[in-house]
Each structure stands twice: as structure tokens, then as C-alpha cells.
Amino acid sequence: MSTGDKSRTQDGPASGDIDQQALFFHRHPRPGKLEINPTKPLGNQRDLALAYSPGVAAPCLAIRDDANTAADYTARANLVAVVSNGTAVLGLGNIGPLASKPVMEGKAVLFKKFAGIDVFDIEIDAPTVDEMVNVVSALEPTFGGINLEDIKAPECFEVERQLREKMDIPVFHDDQHGTAIIVAAAVLNGLELAGKALSDAKIVASGAGAAALACLNQLVSLGAKVENIWVHDIEGLVYKGREALMDQWKSVYAQETDKRQLSETIDGADVFLGLSAAGVLKPELLARMAEKPLIMALANPTPEIMPEEARAARPDAMICTGRSDFPNQVNNVLCFPYIFRGALDCGARTINEEMKMAAVRAIASLAREEVSDVAARAYSGDTPSFGPNYLIPSPFDQRLILRIAPAVARAAAETGVAMRPITDFDAYLDQLNRFVWRSGFIMKPIFAAAKNAARKRVIFAEGEDERVLRAAQVLLEEDIAKPILIGRPQIIETRLKRYGLRIRPQTDFEVVNPEDDPRYRDYVDDYFRIVGRRGVIPEAARTIVRTNQTVIGALALKRGEADALICGVEGRYAKHLRDVSQIIGKKEGVLDFSGLSLLISQRGATFFTDTYVTFDPTAEEVAQMTVMAAQEIRRFGITPRAALVSHSNFGSRDSDSAFKMRRAMEMVHEMDPTLEADGEMHGDAAISEALRQRVMPNSTLSGEANLLVFPNLDAANITLGVVKTMTDSLHVGPILLGAAMPAHILSPSVTSRGVVNMAALAVVEASNPA
């Protein structure tokens, strides 16, 4: 994931240390990562009467008479408890329940963002098995499911076993089963590529904690043989007769042998499963593994063997890690939100082996799928395909919820544990699809595509600005782009130190010094050649190239010394647009530039155009900006649905503005017959299909419009500002449409997060021009 946003000087401590940044992130603008919002209006006395007294009595009595109706009248069916006693927190160990709360809040956020599931994080002072079981089981009336988290082994096995026996809702220890499901999917696909059967595979494991044993148990469920599994922990091999650090769960894998060390058991291994410590698997041991070995080095942050070491020793190896900077990342977020989504939606009483195996097969199958058109657009230039570097899907794959949740729900129904079996899976898939585009992860495909691109050079005009400096560090850390900063080196160096940022000029990124650059005369000559007949004399050209950093950036882009330009963090939009227009110019056939803005809110993604450029566009310009906006929206993996909005609703008013939008709509259909669009219409009709159907039952637009096209700049810019403020939306943009080369002009209110977002989009545009 990318780092949190820090904007301007008030938005963070003067320290680049990740610990300090994390403390600030968790504290501001309000402590913690969660809040509770009502889902019903409470605007008048009647609302209060319905929500509480006397109206609340009716659902209470209905639930008393039929407990299943709790799913109809309360939030229980979409509410999960993330429960921990803090005895095995991440890599921090037994830090206690209170100290574990930030982790549990974080898990809650993942549930909400990836699957729309509400969560209460519950940290309990219950160190023993009996205490945990008593506390958690008493919570059953409140929740639709329990996610156990960060409980030490072996107690975690017994806690889960007892809770599953006592409770009639899903209980899932993600540290065990989440990891196991992803590992199993990778093993199935890796062995398929190697031409091996799981039943014949020799598996050597380093680590015997909760996750490792759950992985092995899952593989046995899928067909692996216990006699082919060799388990090691800090005491060495798990063998029959060993007494140190043994328990009933580990003993299942005890081998009858005189071998004791990994170096003695690795011969002929098809799979190495590491959930232990850095450096455990030495390169020389790889030579003794079987042909096409699968190496799952999952220790974090440093795996048992680094992928480059493993590949050097065994070029035929397939390698998985727990890290996002290497292919085949084993990340629990690939499955746990979607398993709970499917289980909750069918009212499952438990998450059984069949449901877990359904998730395994869904994940493995997704990696083998031919990528759909939507997914291909989401991945942009480098579409992944099944192979050694793509054994499991990326966490960015928006199809995960569409495959896993239905598979889990179907398995629950087939095994008789679903209290509300899903009968119409087409309707269910449609419901999940709608969630995908409301989930707030609209930028995910852009970042995935930017990372897959050959690192493009993005030049920033305001290279001394703190937001740009912070964005540059994120772009480098996330391997999204090669920043080029325009600014005075000594100022940049001083500010980097002041803000505690680690990156250094001319080492991590290039600096263009406007006061002293060897290309200055060439830039002046190029600039004068472009604008010399537009009222700019040679002396003025020399001054402008020395002082106007947007001009410098645009010239660098024009000369091929950068792949994209970001400017506008300081100064007036119109001034930057003039410079970009003069030097970069418009694409062939484009009538005028336009500014497309994206707002990401709880409702999802909505695009607005033209929010920054043309005061009163013609019908031709409106039509062209609509088509260009639709092309840009498709980069996000989103199917555009355009509404041309007006004070007139399908001919209800006659005015120059209404006529313009009607004519523009006709031209849109001519220019792009595949684009789903309609207008002119009221703004509420654009958002509400029900309202639209009342006045225009045969509208050529279905559902909720995600692209609003306005008749003039006043309407667009005012609407954007009001909606952004009222909904507390994240603004991405403005995205400059129509430029001959990737160039974007931001606004002075942009945050460093906004700079990163636009840089990533510019990289994608540079890699795949429309």
C-alpha cells in the first residue's frame, strides 16, 4: 500500500522516520482509524420515534419471535468482531490487548474497504483459553462473524476449536487460515506448472507456528500426504519421540527418521514452505531440491531467502514471498474480506473446510483465467498471465471479490451451513460488481499499471515545495516513477533535511537547477523558436527560461528529457495552462483543452468535466471533451456512463444552453457510438435511475452516471467544490485532457497524496497514450 498523505507544512512532523509518520497518521486529524455513522436519517421527531422509542419495539418483538429476522432489521448480518488478546501481535509478540488495538483497527479498515463489512475491534484481557472462549462466545448475539487475530500458538488452535463448537456463526482465525488459503492456491498452481501432483509432492517446512501448521493442514485437505511433509522449528526437525516444544498439532507431522536438520531433509523437495526467519534457506540447499521447485519464503520483512539469491541458484525455481515489491505476494487481504463477505451474505453458521477449499480453488483459478477486458484495462500496459511470476492474483485484482465470495456462499449452501442460501447468483454478482466501484479503491489499477510500467521520468515544476518533496519520496519508495525536480539544489537539500525525508538530490532523483543548468542556452533557443512570433523577444525568452519553472518543465518534456510534466502546485491555473499550451500544444484534432476532475467518496467515483479550462464551450467542444473524458475513465478500468447535465430535463426548457447540450449529445453518439450517454438532463436524474425513468423511460443511460458533463465552467467548478466539501471526497485532478504529451496542472490546494495520484496517472498515460 502507498504511504498516508501528508500535505503542506501543517500536515506532518518534521521527521521522515516511518515510526513518527505512523504516530502522526494515527493521531490526526482525529485519533484512530474508525468511526460509526448512522445509516438512517435522524432529521425530525418522526425519525427519532422510528429509530428508538416507540418504533424500535416492533423489530425487537419480530426478532424475539424469529431470530433469523435479525438479519433484516439490524446490522448484525454485516457486522464482524475482530478479536485479539494481544499475545502474538505482528512481529511484536505478546504486547497485550490494549497495545494491539491499532492493529485490530487496521484489520477493521481492510474489511470495510475491500468488502464493505462493518467491524468492531474488540481487544480483551483474556490470556487463557477458557477466558477467551467465555468472553468471545458471549458476544454471539451482537455479531454475524468472529475474526480471531494475533493469538499465540498453540492456544489459538484450542480457542478456535472450542468457539466453533459453541457458536452458531463463522469463527475464523485469519493468521492460520488466511495464510493457508493463499499458500494452498500458490502451491496448486506452482505444482501444475511443474507438472507435479500434490499427492506426490515432498514439502519441507521451516516454521511450526499457527500459520505454518494451518498451511500444512490445508494442503493435506487438498491431497498432500502427511508422510511427504517435513516440518522444522527452532529445535530442528519434528520427529517421533521428540519432547522439546511439542504439542498435539505439531505431532501430526512427526517423522520416523534419524534426520534432524533442514540440510538433511531438503533433498528432492518440491516445495519449501518458510514461515520462520530471514536467511534460513541457504542458496546451496536449493541445488538439492527437485526440478522446478516452488519456494515460498514468507518471513517478513526479510524472507528465508531473497528472490534474487534463489533465482541465481535455481533459475527454474518459482518464488513467492510476503512482500509487495516481488511477484507472487502471499497477502491475507487476498482472501479474508471476501470469505467473510460470502459467509455473511448467505448467513453461514460456520466457515468449514469445503468453504475454505472453495476459496483456494477460486484464487488459484483466477490466476489461470484469461484476463477480462475490464481487468486488462485495470492492469493497463503489462497484463499479467499465468506463469512462474504469476501464481496467485495481485491484491489489486478487482475480480477477487467476484470469484471468492460467490464460491464460498455456494459451498456453504451445498454443505448445509447457509441459513439464507443465495438463490440468484447473477443478481448477487451484480450486487458485488456495484460494490467494487463504490469501494474507494479507484486508484488501485492506476498504481498497479504505473508500477508495471518501465519507470517513467516525471518532471515537477515546483520541486522545492514540501508536497512535491514528500510525493517524490513516495514515488521512489513505491517504484512508480523517476522524479525530476526543478529547483535550487541547496534549497531542496535543506528542506529534505527539515522534513526528515531520506531521499537525496542527484542520488535518488535528478534536479534541474534553473539558476545554473548547462542546457540553459539550448532551452532558450527552443523556447524562442516556439514563441518567438507570439510577442516574446529574445531577452524576454532568456528571463522566462531562467525564472518560469513550468516553462522549463514543458521544454524538458518537449525535448524528450522527461516523459510527463506535473505543475500548478503554486500559482494560477490559467498561467500554467498558457505555458503548457504554447510549448506542448494540443493533440491533433483537439479543439481545446479541458479539465477532468475525479471525486472519490463513499458513493464511489464520479468524474466532472470541464472543471478548469473553457468558460463557455461550444456544442462541438462539449461533445469532444465528453469523448476524451470517457477514454480517460477507461484507464481506471471503469466503464464510463455519461450524463450531459442542464437546467433542462429532456427538452423541458428551451434556452441556448439547453440547445447546446442537446446538440452536443447528438455529436457524442456520432463520435463514440459505444459510449453509454444521454442528456440533456437534470443533475438528480443523472444520479438516480428511478427519477430518470419517470421522465425518460427509454433513456440510453442505465444506472447511475459516473461522468457529469456541464454546459459551462461556472456550473462545473461550483458543483465540484460544493460536492467535494459536502461529501468530504478525495479530489484527483484536475486531469488535463487534450494535451499532445502527458502534462497535468494541479491546484494550489492539492495535497502530497494528490501529487502522487496525478504522477501515477501521468506515468500510465506516458506508457499507454490514448
Coordinates of C-alpha atoms in Angstrom, one line a residue, residues 222-768:
L222 CA -6.4 -30.8 -0.7
G223 CA -4.5 -34.1 -1.2
A224 CA -0.9 -33.8 0.2
K225 CA 0.4 -36.8 2.1
V226 CA 1.5 -36.4 5.7
E227 CA 4.4 -38.8 5.2
N228 CA 5.7 -36.4 2.5
I229 CA 5.8 -33.4 4.8
W230 CA 8.9 -32.5 6.8
V231 CA 8.5 -29.8 9.5
H232 CA 11.3 -27.8 11.2
D233 CA 11.2 -25.3 14.0
I234 CA 13.8 -23.7 16.2
E235 CA 14.5 -27.2 17.8
G236 CA 15.1 -28.7 14.3
L237 CA 13.1 -31.4 12.6
V238 CA 9.8 -32.5 14.2
Y239 CA 10.4 -36.2 14.6
K240 CA 8.7 -39.1 16.5
G241 CA 10.0 -39.2 20.1
R242 CA 10.9 -35.6 20.3
E243 CA 9.8 -33.9 23.6
A244 CA 11.0 -30.3 23.4
L245 CA 8.4 -27.8 22.1
M246 CA 6.0 -30.4 21.0
D247 CA 2.2 -30.3 21.1
Q248 CA -0.7 -32.3 19.7
W249 CA -1.0 -30.2 16.5
K250 CA 2.7 -30.3 15.6
S251 CA 3.0 -34.0 16.4
V252 CA 0.8 -34.9 13.5
Y253 CA 3.8 -34.2 11.2
A254 CA 6.4 -36.0 13.3
Q255 CA 8.6 -38.2 11.0
E256 CA 10.2 -41.6 11.9
T257 CA 13.8 -40.7 11.0
D258 CA 17.2 -40.0 12.3
K259 CA 17.5 -36.8 10.3
R260 CA 17.4 -33.6 12.4
Q261 CA 18.3 -30.5 10.3
L262 CA 16.9 -28.8 7.2
S263 CA 20.1 -29.6 5.3
E264 CA 19.3 -33.3 5.8
T265 CA 15.7 -33.2 4.6
I266 CA 15.8 -30.7 1.7
D267 CA 16.9 -33.3 -0.9
G268 CA 14.3 -33.8 -3.6
A269 CA 11.9 -31.3 -2.1
D270 CA 9.3 -30.0 -4.5
V271 CA 8.0 -27.3 -2.1
F272 CA 9.8 -25.2 0.5
L273 CA 7.4 -23.5 2.9
G274 CA 9.0 -20.8 5.0
L275 CA 7.2 -19.1 7.8
S276 CA 10.2 -18.7 10.1
A277 CA 13.1 -16.3 9.9
A278 CA 15.4 -14.5 7.4
G279 CA 18.2 -16.4 5.9
V280 CA 17.1 -19.9 6.9
L281 CA 17.2 -21.3 3.3
K282 CA 20.8 -21.1 2.0
P283 CA 21.4 -20.9 -1.7
E284 CA 23.5 -24.1 -1.7
L285 CA 20.5 -26.1 -0.4
L286 CA 18.4 -25.1 -3.4
A287 CA 20.6 -27.2 -5.7
R288 CA 19.4 -30.3 -3.9
M289 CA 15.7 -29.6 -4.4
A290 CA 13.7 -31.3 -7.2
E291 CA 13.3 -29.9 -10.7
K292 CA 11.2 -26.7 -10.8
P293 CA 10.9 -26.2 -7.1
L294 CA 8.4 -23.9 -5.5
I295 CA 10.0 -21.7 -2.9
M296 CA 7.6 -20.0 -0.5
A297 CA 9.8 -17.7 1.6
L298 CA 7.2 -15.9 3.6
A299 CA 9.1 -14.5 6.6
N300 CA 8.6 -10.7 6.8
P301 CA 10.2 -8.2 6.3
T302 CA 13.2 -10.4 5.1
P303 CA 12.3 -13.8 3.6
E304 CA 14.1 -17.0 4.3
I305 CA 16.0 -16.4 1.0
M306 CA 15.8 -13.3 -1.2
P307 CA 14.3 -13.9 -4.6
E308 CA 17.4 -12.8 -6.5
E309 CA 19.5 -15.3 -4.5
A310 CA 17.1 -18.1 -5.1
R311 CA 16.8 -17.3 -8.8
A312 CA 20.6 -17.2 -9.2
A313 CA 21.0 -20.6 -7.5
R314 CA 17.9 -22.2 -9.3
P315 CA 16.8 -20.3 -12.4
D316 CA 13.9 -22.9 -12.7
A317 CA 12.5 -22.0 -9.3
M318 CA 9.1 -20.4 -8.7
I319 CA 9.3 -18.0 -5.8
C320 CA 6.6 -16.5 -3.5
T321 CA 7.3 -14.0 -0.7
G322 CA 5.2 -12.0 1.7
R323 CA 6.4 -8.7 0.2
S324 CA 4.7 -6.4 -2.2
D325 CA 7.9 -5.5 -4.1
F326 CA 8.3 -9.0 -5.6
P327 CA 5.9 -11.1 -7.7
N328 CA 3.7 -13.7 -6.1
Q329 CA 2.9 -11.8 -2.8
V330 CA 1.2 -14.0 -0.3
N331 CA -1.1 -11.4 1.3
N332 CA -4.1 -12.4 3.5
V333 CA -6.1 -9.5 2.1
L334 CA -6.4 -11.6 -1.0
C335 CA -9.0 -13.7 0.8
F336 CA -10.2 -12.9 4.3
P337 CA -12.5 -10.0 3.4
Y338 CA -14.1 -12.0 0.6
I339 CA -14.5 -15.2 2.6
F340 CA -16.4 -13.3 5.2
R341 CA -18.4 -11.5 2.5
G342 CA -19.7 -14.7 1.1
A343 CA -20.3 -16.3 4.5
L344 CA -22.2 -13.3 5.8
D345 CA -24.3 -12.9 2.7
C346 CA -25.6 -16.5 2.9
G347 CA -25.9 -16.5 6.7
A348 CA -23.3 -19.2 7.2
R349 CA -23.2 -20.8 10.6
T350 CA -19.5 -21.6 10.2
I351 CA -16.6 -21.5 7.8
N352 CA -16.0 -25.1 7.0
E353 CA -13.3 -27.0 5.1
E354 CA -15.4 -27.0 1.9
M355 CA -15.8 -23.2 2.0
K356 CA -12.0 -22.8 2.6
M357 CA -11.2 -25.1 -0.3
A358 CA -13.7 -23.2 -2.5
A359 CA -11.7 -20.1 -1.7
V360 CA -8.4 -21.8 -2.5
R361 CA -9.7 -23.0 -5.9
A362 CA -11.3 -19.7 -6.7
I363 CA -8.0 -17.9 -6.1
A364 CA -6.0 -20.5 -8.0
S365 CA -8.4 -20.4 -10.9
L366 CA -8.4 -16.6 -11.1
A367 CA -4.7 -16.6 -11.6
R368 CA -5.2 -19.0 -14.5
E369 CA -8.0 -17.1 -16.1
E370 CA -7.7 -15.3 -19.4
V371 CA -7.8 -11.6 -18.2
S372 CA -11.1 -9.9 -19.0
D373 CA -11.4 -6.6 -20.9
V374 CA -12.1 -4.7 -17.7
A375 CA -9.3 -6.3 -15.8
A376 CA -6.9 -5.8 -18.7
R377 CA -7.7 -2.1 -18.7
A378 CA -7.1 -2.0 -14.9
Y379 CA -3.7 -3.6 -15.3
S380 CA -3.0 -1.3 -18.3
G381 CA 0.1 -1.9 -20.3
D382 CA 1.5 -5.1 -18.7
T383 CA -1.3 -7.5 -18.4
P384 CA -0.3 -10.4 -16.2
S385 CA -0.6 -14.0 -17.3
F386 CA -0.4 -17.3 -15.6
G387 CA 3.2 -18.4 -15.1
P388 CA 6.1 -18.7 -12.6
N389 CA 5.8 -14.9 -11.8
Y390 CA 2.0 -15.0 -11.5
L391 CA 0.9 -18.0 -9.5
I392 CA -1.6 -16.0 -7.4
P393 CA -3.6 -12.9 -8.3
S394 CA -2.5 -9.5 -7.3
P395 CA -4.2 -7.9 -4.3
F396 CA -5.1 -5.1 -6.8
D397 CA -7.3 -7.6 -8.9
Q398 CA -10.8 -6.3 -8.5
R399 CA -12.2 -9.7 -9.6
L400 CA -11.2 -11.3 -6.3
I401 CA -14.5 -10.5 -4.5
L402 CA -16.4 -11.6 -7.6
R403 CA -14.8 -15.0 -7.5
I404 CA -14.3 -15.8 -3.9
A405 CA -17.5 -14.6 -2.2
P406 CA -19.8 -16.5 -4.5
A407 CA -17.7 -19.6 -4.3
V408 CA -17.8 -19.5 -0.5
A409 CA -21.5 -18.8 -0.5
R410 CA -22.2 -21.7 -2.9
A411 CA -20.0 -24.1 -0.8
A412 CA -21.9 -23.0 2.3
A413 CA -25.2 -23.8 0.7
E414 CA -24.0 -27.2 -0.7
T415 CA -22.8 -28.3 2.7
G416 CA -25.9 -27.2 4.5
V417 CA -24.5 -24.4 6.7
A418 CA -26.1 -21.5 4.9
M419 CA -29.2 -20.2 6.8
R420 CA -30.0 -17.8 3.9
P421 CA -28.8 -19.6 0.8
I422 CA -28.2 -17.4 -2.2
T423 CA -30.6 -18.4 -5.0
D424 CA -29.9 -15.9 -7.7
F425 CA -26.1 -15.8 -8.2
D426 CA -26.4 -13.5 -11.2
A427 CA -28.1 -10.9 -9.0
Y428 CA -25.5 -11.5 -6.3
L429 CA -22.7 -10.9 -8.8
D430 CA -24.3 -7.7 -9.9
Q431 CA -24.5 -6.6 -6.3
L432 CA -20.8 -7.3 -5.8
N433 CA -19.9 -5.6 -9.0
R434 CA -21.6 -2.4 -7.8
F435 CA -19.7 -2.6 -4.6
V436 CA -16.3 -2.9 -6.4
W437 CA -16.8 0.5 -8.0
R438 CA -18.1 2.1 -4.7
S439 CA -15.2 0.8 -2.6
G440 CA -13.0 3.8 -2.8
F441 CA -10.1 1.8 -4.4
I442 CA -10.5 3.6 -7.7
M443 CA -6.8 4.5 -7.9
K444 CA -5.6 0.9 -7.4
P445 CA -5.5 -0.1 -11.1
I446 CA -3.7 3.2 -11.9
F447 CA -1.0 2.4 -9.3
A448 CA -0.7 -1.2 -10.4
A449 CA -0.3 -0.1 -14.0
A450 CA 2.3 2.6 -13.1
K451 CA 4.3 0.0 -11.2
N452 CA 4.2 -2.3 -14.1
A453 CA 5.5 0.4 -16.5
A454 CA 9.2 0.9 -17.1
R455 CA 9.8 3.7 -14.6
K456 CA 8.9 6.9 -16.4
R457 CA 10.5 10.2 -15.8
V458 CA 8.1 12.7 -14.3
I459 CA 9.3 16.3 -14.0
F460 CA 7.8 18.5 -11.3
A461 CA 7.9 22.3 -11.9
E462 CA 7.6 23.2 -8.2
G463 CA 10.4 20.9 -7.0
E464 CA 11.1 22.9 -3.8
D465 CA 7.6 22.5 -2.5
E466 CA 7.2 20.3 0.5
R467 CA 4.3 18.4 -1.0
V468 CA 6.3 17.6 -4.1
L469 CA 9.3 16.5 -2.0
R470 CA 7.1 14.2 0.1
A471 CA 5.4 12.9 -3.1
A472 CA 8.9 12.2 -4.7
Q473 CA 9.8 10.0 -1.7
V474 CA 6.6 8.0 -2.1
L475 CA 7.1 7.6 -5.8
L476 CA 10.6 6.3 -5.3
E477 CA 9.7 4.0 -2.4
E478 CA 6.7 2.6 -4.4
D479 CA 8.8 2.3 -7.6
I480 CA 6.2 4.3 -9.5
A481 CA 8.3 6.9 -11.3
K482 CA 11.7 8.6 -11.6
P483 CA 11.1 12.1 -10.3
I484 CA 12.9 15.1 -11.8
L485 CA 12.6 18.2 -9.6
I486 CA 13.1 21.7 -10.8
G487 CA 14.5 23.8 -8.1
R488 CA 17.6 25.1 -6.4
P489 CA 19.6 22.2 -5.1
Q490 CA 20.6 23.8 -1.8
I491 CA 17.0 24.7 -1.1
I492 CA 15.8 21.2 -1.9
E493 CA 18.6 19.7 0.3
T494 CA 17.8 22.0 3.2
R495 CA 14.1 21.2 3.0
L496 CA 14.6 17.5 2.7
K497 CA 16.5 17.6 6.0
R498 CA 14.0 19.8 7.6
Y499 CA 11.1 17.5 6.8
G500 CA 13.2 14.4 7.7
L501 CA 12.9 12.9 4.2
R502 CA 15.5 10.3 3.3
I503 CA 15.9 10.9 -0.5
R504 CA 18.8 12.9 -1.7
P505 CA 19.2 15.0 -4.9
Q506 CA 21.3 13.7 -7.7
T507 CA 21.5 10.4 -5.9
D508 CA 17.9 9.3 -5.8
F509 CA 16.5 11.8 -8.2
E510 CA 17.6 14.4 -10.8
V511 CA 17.5 18.1 -10.1
V512 CA 17.2 20.8 -12.8
N513 CA 18.7 24.0 -11.3
P514 CA 17.0 27.0 -13.0
E515 CA 19.9 29.2 -11.9
D516 CA 22.7 27.0 -13.3
D517 CA 21.9 24.3 -15.8
P518 CA 24.2 23.5 -18.8
R519 CA 21.2 23.2 -21.1
Y520 CA 20.1 26.8 -20.4
R521 CA 21.1 28.2 -23.9
D522 CA 19.5 25.2 -25.7
Y523 CA 16.3 25.7 -23.7
V524 CA 16.3 29.4 -24.6
D525 CA 16.8 28.7 -28.3
D526 CA 14.0 26.1 -28.2
Y527 CA 11.6 28.4 -26.3
F528 CA 12.2 31.3 -28.7
R529 CA 11.7 29.1 -31.7
I530 CA 8.3 28.1 -30.3
V531 CA 7.1 31.5 -29.1
G532 CA 9.3 34.0 -31.0
R533 CA 6.5 35.1 -33.2
R534 CA 4.0 35.4 -30.4
G535 CA 5.3 38.6 -28.9
V536 CA 8.3 37.2 -27.0
I537 CA 11.6 38.9 -27.7
P538 CA 15.0 37.1 -27.2
E539 CA 15.8 39.0 -24.0
A540 CA 12.4 38.1 -22.5
A541 CA 12.9 34.4 -23.6
R542 CA 16.1 34.3 -21.6
T543 CA 14.4 35.7 -18.5
I544 CA 11.4 33.4 -18.8
V545 CA 13.5 30.2 -19.1
R546 CA 15.5 31.3 -16.1
T547 CA 12.5 32.1 -13.9
N548 CA 9.4 30.2 -15.1
Q549 CA 9.7 26.6 -13.9
T550 CA 6.6 25.4 -15.8
V551 CA 8.3 26.6 -19.0
I552 CA 11.4 24.7 -18.0
G553 CA 9.4 21.5 -17.3
A554 CA 7.4 21.8 -20.5
L555 CA 10.6 22.3 -22.6
A556 CA 12.2 19.2 -20.9
L557 CA 9.1 17.2 -21.8
K558 CA 9.1 18.6 -25.4
R559 CA 12.8 17.8 -25.8
G560 CA 12.3 14.2 -24.6
E561 CA 14.2 14.7 -21.3
A562 CA 11.1 13.7 -19.3
D563 CA 8.0 11.6 -20.0
A564 CA 5.4 13.6 -18.2
L565 CA 5.0 17.0 -16.5
I566 CA 3.3 17.9 -13.2
C567 CA 2.9 21.6 -12.4
G568 CA 0.4 24.0 -10.8
V569 CA 1.1 23.3 -7.1
E570 CA 1.8 27.0 -6.9
G571 CA 0.4 29.9 -8.9
R572 CA -2.7 30.4 -11.1
Y573 CA -4.1 27.6 -13.3
A574 CA -4.5 29.9 -16.3
K575 CA -0.9 30.9 -16.3
H576 CA 0.4 27.3 -16.2
L577 CA -2.1 26.4 -18.9
R578 CA -0.8 29.2 -21.2
D579 CA 2.7 27.8 -20.9
V580 CA 1.7 24.2 -21.5
S581 CA -0.5 25.3 -24.4
Q582 CA 2.4 27.3 -26.0
I583 CA 5.1 24.7 -25.6
I584 CA 3.3 21.3 -25.5
G585 CA 0.2 22.2 -27.5
K586 CA -2.9 20.2 -28.2
K587 CA -3.3 16.8 -29.8
E588 CA -4.1 16.8 -33.5
G589 CA -7.8 17.4 -34.0
V590 CA -8.5 18.6 -30.4
L591 CA -10.5 21.8 -30.3
D592 CA -9.5 22.9 -26.8
F593 CA -8.1 21.6 -23.6
S594 CA -10.4 20.6 -20.8
G595 CA -10.1 19.7 -17.2
L596 CA -11.5 16.4 -15.9
S597 CA -11.9 16.0 -12.1
L598 CA -12.5 12.8 -10.1
L599 CA -14.2 12.8 -6.7
I600 CA -13.9 9.6 -4.7
S601 CA -16.4 9.4 -1.9
Q602 CA -18.4 6.7 0.0
R603 CA -20.7 6.6 -3.0
G604 CA -17.8 5.7 -5.3
A605 CA -16.2 7.5 -8.2
T606 CA -17.7 10.5 -10.0
F607 CA -16.0 12.4 -12.8
F608 CA -16.8 16.1 -13.6
T609 CA -15.9 18.0 -16.7
D610 CA -14.9 20.7 -17.7
T611 CA -13.9 22.0 -14.3
Y612 CA -11.0 24.2 -15.0
V613 CA -10.5 25.4 -18.6
T614 CA -13.2 26.6 -21.0
F615 CA -15.6 29.2 -19.8
D616 CA -18.4 28.6 -22.3
P617 CA -17.6 25.7 -24.6
T618 CA -19.4 25.2 -27.9
A619 CA -21.5 22.1 -28.5
E620 CA -18.6 20.7 -30.5
E621 CA -16.2 21.2 -27.6
V622 CA -18.6 19.7 -25.1
A623 CA -19.0 16.6 -27.3
Q624 CA -15.3 16.2 -27.8
M625 CA -14.4 16.7 -24.1
T626 CA -17.1 14.1 -23.2
V627 CA -15.5 11.5 -25.5
M628 CA -12.0 12.4 -24.3
A629 CA -13.1 12.1 -20.7
A630 CA -14.7 8.7 -21.4
Q631 CA -11.3 7.5 -22.8
E632 CA -9.5 8.7 -19.7
I633 CA -12.1 7.0 -17.4
R634 CA -11.4 3.7 -19.1
R635 CA -7.8 3.8 -17.9
F636 CA -9.2 3.3 -14.4
G637 CA -10.9 0.0 -15.5
I638 CA -14.2 1.7 -15.3
T639 CA -17.0 1.7 -17.9
P640 CA -18.0 5.4 -18.4
R641 CA -21.6 6.4 -18.2
A642 CA -22.0 10.0 -19.2
A643 CA -24.8 12.4 -18.4
L644 CA -24.9 15.8 -20.1
V645 CA -26.5 17.9 -17.3
S646 CA -28.5 21.1 -17.7
H647 CA -31.3 23.2 -16.2
S648 CA -33.4 21.5 -18.9
N649 CA -34.6 17.9 -18.4
F650 CA -35.0 16.2 -21.8
G651 CA -36.4 19.2 -23.5
S652 CA -38.3 20.7 -20.6
R653 CA -36.8 24.1 -21.2
D654 CA -35.6 26.0 -24.3
S655 CA -32.5 28.1 -24.0
D656 CA -29.2 28.5 -25.7
S657 CA -27.6 26.3 -23.1
A658 CA -30.2 23.6 -23.4
F659 CA -29.9 23.6 -27.2
K660 CA -26.1 23.4 -26.9
M661 CA -26.3 20.3 -24.7
R662 CA -28.8 18.6 -27.0
R663 CA -26.6 19.2 -30.0
A664 CA -23.6 18.0 -28.1
M665 CA -25.4 14.8 -27.2
E666 CA -26.1 14.1 -30.8
M667 CA -22.5 14.6 -31.7
V668 CA -21.3 12.3 -28.8
H669 CA -23.4 9.5 -30.3
E670 CA -21.8 10.1 -33.7
M671 CA -18.2 10.3 -32.3
D672 CA -18.4 7.3 -30.0
P673 CA -21.5 5.1 -30.6
T674 CA -20.2 2.7 -27.9
L675 CA -20.3 5.2 -25.1
E676 CA -23.3 5.0 -22.8
A677 CA -24.5 8.5 -22.6
D678 CA -27.7 10.6 -22.5
G679 CA -28.9 14.2 -22.0
E680 CA -29.7 17.0 -21.6
M681 CA -31.0 16.2 -18.1
H682 CA -31.2 17.4 -14.5
G683 CA -28.5 16.6 -12.1
D684 CA -30.7 14.4 -9.9
A685 CA -31.9 12.5 -13.0
A686 CA -28.2 11.8 -13.8
I687 CA -27.6 10.2 -10.4
S688 CA -31.0 8.5 -9.9
E689 CA -32.2 6.0 -12.5
A690 CA -35.6 5.9 -10.9
L691 CA -36.0 9.7 -11.4
R692 CA -34.7 9.4 -14.9
Q693 CA -37.1 6.6 -15.8
R694 CA -40.1 8.7 -14.8
V695 CA -39.4 11.3 -17.4
M696 CA -37.5 9.3 -20.0
P697 CA -38.3 5.5 -19.8
N698 CA -36.2 4.8 -22.9
S699 CA -33.1 6.7 -21.8
T700 CA -29.9 5.5 -23.4
L701 CA -28.2 5.7 -20.0
S702 CA -28.6 3.0 -17.4
G703 CA -27.8 3.1 -13.7
E704 CA -26.0 6.0 -12.1
A705 CA -24.0 8.3 -14.3
N706 CA -20.3 8.4 -13.3
L707 CA -19.4 11.2 -15.7
L708 CA -21.2 14.5 -15.4
V709 CA -20.7 16.9 -18.3
F710 CA -21.6 20.5 -17.7
P711 CA -22.6 23.3 -20.1
N712 CA -20.0 25.8 -18.8
L713 CA -17.1 26.3 -16.4
D714 CA -19.2 28.1 -13.7
A715 CA -21.6 25.1 -13.3
A716 CA -18.8 22.5 -13.3
N717 CA -16.4 24.3 -11.0
I718 CA -19.1 25.3 -8.5
T719 CA -20.6 21.9 -8.4
L720 CA -17.2 20.2 -7.9
G721 CA -16.3 22.5 -5.0
V722 CA -19.7 22.1 -3.3
V723 CA -19.9 18.3 -3.7
K724 CA -16.2 17.9 -2.6
T725 CA -16.8 19.8 0.6
M726 CA -20.2 18.4 1.5
T727 CA -19.2 14.8 1.0
D728 CA -15.6 15.1 2.2
S729 CA -14.4 13.5 -1.0
L730 CA -10.9 12.9 -2.2
H731 CA -10.2 15.0 -5.3
V732 CA -8.0 13.5 -8.0
G733 CA -7.0 16.0 -10.7
P734 CA -7.7 18.2 -12.5
I735 CA -6.7 15.8 -15.3
L736 CA -5.7 17.8 -18.3
L737 CA -7.3 16.4 -21.5
G738 CA -6.3 17.2 -25.0
A739 CA -2.5 17.9 -24.5
A740 CA -0.1 16.5 -27.1
M741 CA 2.0 15.0 -24.3
P742 CA 1.3 13.9 -20.7
A743 CA 1.1 17.2 -18.7
H744 CA -1.1 18.0 -15.8
I745 CA -1.8 21.3 -14.0
L746 CA -2.8 20.8 -10.4
S747 CA -4.3 23.3 -8.0
P748 CA -2.6 25.1 -5.0
S749 CA -4.9 23.2 -2.6
V750 CA -3.5 19.8 -3.7
T751 CA -2.0 17.6 -1.0
S752 CA 1.1 15.4 -1.4
R753 CA -1.2 12.5 -1.8
G754 CA -2.9 14.3 -4.7
V755 CA 0.5 14.9 -6.3
V756 CA 1.3 11.2 -6.0
N757 CA -2.0 10.2 -7.6
M758 CA -1.6 12.5 -10.5
A759 CA 2.0 11.5 -11.0
A760 CA 0.9 7.8 -11.2
L761 CA -1.8 8.7 -13.7
A762 CA 0.8 10.6 -15.8
V763 CA 3.1 7.6 -15.8
V764 CA 0.2 5.4 -17.1
E765 CA -0.6 8.0 -19.8
A766 CA 3.1 8.1 -20.8
S767 CA 3.2 4.3 -21.1
N768 CA 0.0 4.0 -23.0

